[in-house]
Short mmCIF file of C-alpha atoms in Angstrom, two decimals:
data_model
loop_
_atom_site.label_atom_id
_atom_site.label_comp_id
_atom_site.label_asym_id
_atom_site.label_seq_id
_atom_site.Cartn_x
_atom_site.Cartn_y
_atom_site.Cartn_z
CA ALA A 1 160.33 -80.10 -60.54
CA ILE A 2 158.69 -83.03 -58.81
CA GLN A 3 155.20 -82.17 -57.59
CA MET A 4 154.17 -83.50 -54.19
CA THR A 5 150.42 -83.76 -53.72
CA GLN A 6 149.17 -84.23 -50.19
CA SER A 7 145.70 -85.33 -49.21
CA PRO A 8 143.56 -84.36 -47.55
CA SER A 9 144.40 -80.66 -47.21
CA SER A 10 142.67 -80.69 -43.84
CA LEU A 11 140.90 -83.11 -41.58
CA SER A 12 139.01 -83.11 -38.31
CA ALA A 13 139.64 -85.91 -35.86
CA SER A 14 139.17 -86.80 -32.22
CA VAL A 15 141.71 -87.77 -29.61
CA GLY A 16 142.38 -91.48 -29.98
CA ASP A 17 141.52 -91.62 -33.68
CA ARG A 18 143.75 -93.25 -36.24
CA VAL A 19 144.78 -90.65 -38.82
CA THR A 20 146.28 -91.23 -42.25
CA ILE A 21 147.80 -88.59 -44.51
CA THR A 22 149.02 -89.39 -48.00
CA CYS A 23 151.57 -87.82 -50.28
CA ARG A 24 151.88 -88.62 -53.97
CA ALA A 25 154.92 -87.72 -56.06
CA SER A 26 154.61 -86.81 -59.73
CA GLN A 27 157.42 -89.25 -60.47
CA GLY A 28 159.22 -91.99 -58.58
CA ILE A 29 161.38 -90.82 -55.69
CA ARG A 30 162.50 -94.18 -54.24
CA ASN A 31 162.09 -93.68 -50.48
CA ASP A 32 163.60 -90.19 -50.38
CA LEU A 33 160.75 -88.64 -48.42
CA GLY A 34 160.36 -87.09 -45.01
CA TRP A 35 157.36 -86.08 -42.92
CA TYR A 36 157.30 -82.93 -40.82
CA GLN A 37 155.00 -81.54 -38.16
CA GLN A 38 154.55 -77.82 -37.74
CA LYS A 39 152.70 -76.04 -34.97
CA PRO A 40 151.69 -72.37 -35.24
CA GLY A 41 154.60 -69.99 -34.84
CA LYS A 42 157.12 -72.82 -34.65
CA ALA A 43 159.67 -74.37 -36.99
CA PRO A 44 158.82 -77.68 -38.61
CA LYS A 45 159.90 -80.83 -36.81
CA LEU A 46 161.15 -83.95 -38.55
CA LEU A 47 159.02 -87.00 -37.72
CA ILE A 48 159.95 -89.57 -40.35
CA TYR A 49 162.90 -89.78 -42.75
CA ALA A 50 163.60 -92.16 -45.61
CA ALA A 51 159.84 -92.74 -45.85
CA SER A 52 159.59 -95.07 -42.87
CA SER A 53 162.39 -94.37 -40.36
CA LEU A 54 161.27 -92.80 -37.11
CA GLN A 55 163.35 -89.80 -36.10
CA SER A 56 164.94 -90.08 -32.66
CA GLY A 57 162.66 -88.86 -29.90
CA VAL A 58 159.47 -89.03 -31.96
CA PRO A 59 156.65 -91.08 -30.38
CA SER A 60 156.07 -94.50 -31.87
CA ARG A 61 152.42 -93.67 -32.67
CA PHE A 62 153.85 -91.97 -35.77
CA SER A 63 154.75 -94.22 -38.67
CA GLY A 64 155.50 -93.84 -42.35
CA SER A 65 155.27 -96.15 -45.30
CA GLY A 66 155.56 -96.17 -49.05
CA SER A 67 158.07 -96.05 -51.84
CA GLY A 68 158.16 -94.85 -55.42
CA THR A 69 155.28 -92.41 -55.79
CA ASP A 70 152.86 -93.11 -52.94
CA PHE A 71 153.55 -92.47 -49.28
CA THR A 72 151.57 -92.48 -46.06
CA LEU A 73 151.96 -90.94 -42.63
CA THR A 74 149.90 -92.65 -39.95
CA ILE A 75 149.19 -91.49 -36.41
CA SER A 76 147.91 -94.59 -34.65
CA SER A 77 146.14 -92.84 -31.78
CA LEU A 78 145.85 -89.07 -32.09
CA GLN A 79 146.95 -87.15 -29.01
CA PRO A 80 146.09 -83.53 -28.08
CA GLU A 81 149.64 -82.41 -28.91
CA ASP A 82 149.35 -83.84 -32.45
CA PHE A 83 146.99 -81.15 -33.70
CA ALA A 84 149.20 -79.39 -36.19
CA THR A 85 149.99 -79.10 -39.89
CA TYR A 86 151.92 -81.91 -41.53
CA TYR A 87 154.13 -81.66 -44.61
CA CYS A 88 155.94 -84.16 -46.77
CA LEU A 89 159.25 -83.25 -48.45
CA GLN A 90 161.04 -85.11 -51.22
CA ASP A 91 164.82 -84.89 -51.38
CA TYR A 92 165.24 -87.34 -54.24
CA ASN A 93 166.28 -84.57 -56.58
CA TYR A 94 166.50 -80.82 -56.91
CA PRO A 95 164.66 -78.69 -56.21
CA GLN A 96 163.49 -80.38 -53.07
CA THR A 97 159.73 -79.93 -52.90
CA PHE A 98 157.19 -79.91 -50.12
CA GLY A 99 153.61 -81.04 -50.22
CA GLN A 100 151.06 -78.30 -49.64
CA GLY A 101 150.36 -79.43 -46.08
CA THR A 102 147.60 -81.19 -44.17
CA LYS A 103 146.04 -79.39 -41.23
CA VAL A 104 144.84 -81.75 -38.50
CA GLU A 105 142.15 -80.10 -36.42
CA ILE A 106 140.15 -81.07 -33.36
CA LYS A 107 136.74 -82.55 -34.08
CA GLN B 1 173.54 -80.65 -29.59
CA VAL B 2 173.61 -78.57 -32.73
CA GLN B 3 171.55 -75.40 -32.67
CA LEU B 4 170.90 -72.87 -35.41
CA GLN B 5 170.08 -69.18 -35.07
CA GLU B 6 169.05 -66.85 -37.87
CA SER B 7 169.87 -63.16 -37.80
CA GLY B 8 169.38 -60.21 -40.11
CA PRO B 9 167.13 -57.27 -40.87
CA GLY B 10 163.42 -57.81 -40.43
CA LEU B 11 162.51 -55.18 -43.00
CA VAL B 12 163.87 -54.86 -46.53
CA LYS B 13 162.87 -52.33 -49.16
CA PRO B 14 161.50 -53.48 -52.51
CA SER B 15 164.24 -54.04 -55.10
CA GLY B 16 166.75 -54.37 -52.28
CA THR B 17 168.71 -57.39 -51.11
CA LEU B 18 167.63 -59.63 -48.26
CA SER B 19 170.62 -60.83 -46.23
CA LEU B 20 170.43 -63.40 -43.45
CA THR B 21 173.02 -65.31 -41.48
CA CYS B 22 172.66 -68.61 -39.67
CA ALA B 23 175.01 -69.25 -36.76
CA VAL B 24 175.75 -72.89 -36.03
CA SER B 25 176.49 -73.78 -32.41
CA GLY B 26 177.17 -77.09 -30.69
CA GLY B 27 178.77 -78.57 -33.79
CA SER B 28 180.94 -77.84 -36.79
CA ILE B 29 179.68 -76.51 -40.09
CA SER B 30 182.35 -78.71 -41.65
CA SER B 31 180.51 -81.86 -40.64
CA SER B 32 178.94 -84.06 -43.33
CA ASN B 33 175.66 -82.22 -43.67
CA TRP B 34 173.99 -79.88 -46.07
CA TRP B 35 173.00 -76.49 -44.67
CA SER B 36 169.68 -75.27 -45.97
CA TRP B 37 167.34 -72.32 -46.24
CA VAL B 38 163.55 -72.75 -46.30
CA ARG B 39 160.92 -70.03 -46.27
CA GLN B 40 157.23 -69.76 -45.46
CA PRO B 41 155.06 -66.82 -46.54
CA PRO B 42 152.43 -65.82 -43.96
CA GLY B 43 149.64 -68.38 -43.85
CA LYS B 44 151.17 -70.49 -46.62
CA GLY B 45 153.28 -73.60 -47.06
CA LEU B 46 157.00 -74.27 -47.02
CA GLU B 47 159.36 -73.53 -49.91
CA TRP B 48 162.87 -74.91 -50.21
CA ILE B 49 165.30 -72.14 -51.23
CA GLY B 50 168.62 -73.92 -51.44
CA GLU B 51 171.51 -75.50 -49.58
CA ILE B 52 175.28 -75.48 -49.25
CA TYR B 53 177.95 -77.98 -48.23
CA HIS B 54 180.99 -76.87 -46.27
CA SER B 55 183.08 -77.28 -49.43
CA GLY B 56 181.04 -74.49 -50.97
CA SER B 57 178.99 -76.69 -53.27
CA THR B 58 175.46 -75.31 -53.65
CA ASN B 59 172.04 -76.31 -54.91
CA TYR B 60 169.34 -73.72 -55.54
CA ASN B 61 165.64 -73.71 -56.32
CA PRO B 62 165.40 -72.79 -60.02
CA SER B 63 162.45 -70.52 -59.22
CA LEU B 64 164.85 -68.31 -57.23
CA LYS B 65 168.21 -69.25 -58.70
CA SER B 66 168.86 -65.99 -60.53
CA ARG B 67 168.43 -64.04 -57.29
CA VAL B 68 169.86 -66.34 -54.61
CA THR B 69 173.34 -66.76 -53.22
CA ILE B 70 174.15 -69.05 -50.31
CA SER B 71 177.65 -68.92 -48.84
CA VAL B 72 179.53 -70.49 -45.96
CA ASP B 73 182.05 -68.99 -43.55
CA LYS B 74 183.85 -71.85 -41.85
CA SER B 75 185.93 -69.51 -39.69
CA LYS B 76 182.74 -68.16 -38.10
CA ASN B 77 180.85 -71.47 -38.23
CA GLN B 78 177.98 -69.87 -40.10
CA PHE B 79 176.28 -69.73 -43.45
CA SER B 80 174.37 -66.99 -45.18
CA LEU B 81 171.56 -66.25 -47.61
CA LYS B 82 171.33 -63.33 -50.00
CA LEU B 83 168.20 -62.76 -52.08
CA SER B 84 168.33 -59.85 -54.49
CA SER B 85 165.66 -57.76 -56.19
CA VAL B 86 163.09 -58.58 -53.54
CA THR B 87 159.38 -57.87 -53.85
CA ALA B 88 156.45 -58.22 -51.51
CA ALA B 89 156.21 -61.85 -52.62
CA ASP B 90 159.46 -62.52 -50.74
CA THR B 91 157.86 -61.58 -47.42
CA ALA B 92 158.12 -64.71 -45.33
CA VAL B 93 159.55 -66.45 -42.30
CA TYR B 94 163.00 -67.66 -43.29
CA TYR B 95 164.39 -70.77 -41.65
CA CYS B 96 167.93 -72.06 -41.71
CA ALA B 97 168.28 -75.78 -41.22
CA ARG B 98 170.57 -78.79 -41.34
CA ARG B 99 169.92 -81.68 -43.71
CA PHE B 100 171.35 -85.04 -42.80
CA TRP B 101 168.75 -87.77 -43.02
CA GLY B 102 165.91 -85.35 -43.68
CA ILE B 103 166.02 -81.78 -42.43
CA ASP B 104 166.58 -82.71 -38.82
CA ILE B 105 167.54 -79.44 -37.18
CA TRP B 106 165.83 -76.08 -37.76
CA GLY B 107 166.43 -72.57 -36.55
CA GLN B 108 163.52 -70.78 -34.91
CA GLY B 109 162.91 -68.75 -38.05
CA THR B 110 163.06 -65.03 -38.70
CA MET B 111 160.31 -62.91 -40.24
CA VAL B 112 161.40 -60.73 -43.13
CA THR B 113 158.99 -58.16 -44.52
CA VAL B 114 159.54 -56.47 -47.86
CA SER B 115 158.01 -53.00 -47.72
CA SER B 116 158.90 -49.41 -48.37
#
């Protein structure tokens, strides 16, 4: 199975900060990667698909980049509602595998 | 728009079989999507369980493959998950979901506890 390694596992940031989360695949996955946001007690929400395509209805402060093995999720200006846990998911091959998550907390 | 709703017992005995159903509303299960199950143990990350296409084609996580069956009932517009020989390690929130470009639609999730 492809291993997805996210970093950092947690971070503290302030409203307005630029935040970057990375995900590294153990082998190349083209651009078959999505980013998800999960708030406590809620289902995950798709933010980015195909590594860099913004899901409909998601604010433009979220962006994704990367291809092959290295991927990045960027929040350009952190908002209060963005404090959550973020996961990457590769669907290049089976089994689909998630990163371990990055918890974004208030500084 | 498409909505998903999980249903099933919230408590399953060890060595028993976990059975959940996901009702699809606002759209057809025969559309060109994969229908997925994902789980999340309390306080932990997400694990992909498997998925099914309306034709019946399935893909499973090898870590669970010997115990998992996902099926589809087009007449009821729903799909189901069965996980056999459960242990406490299978205690989790179970989500059904739709995969199109990414997993774009999720059910609210249902907590299943394995305990005697």
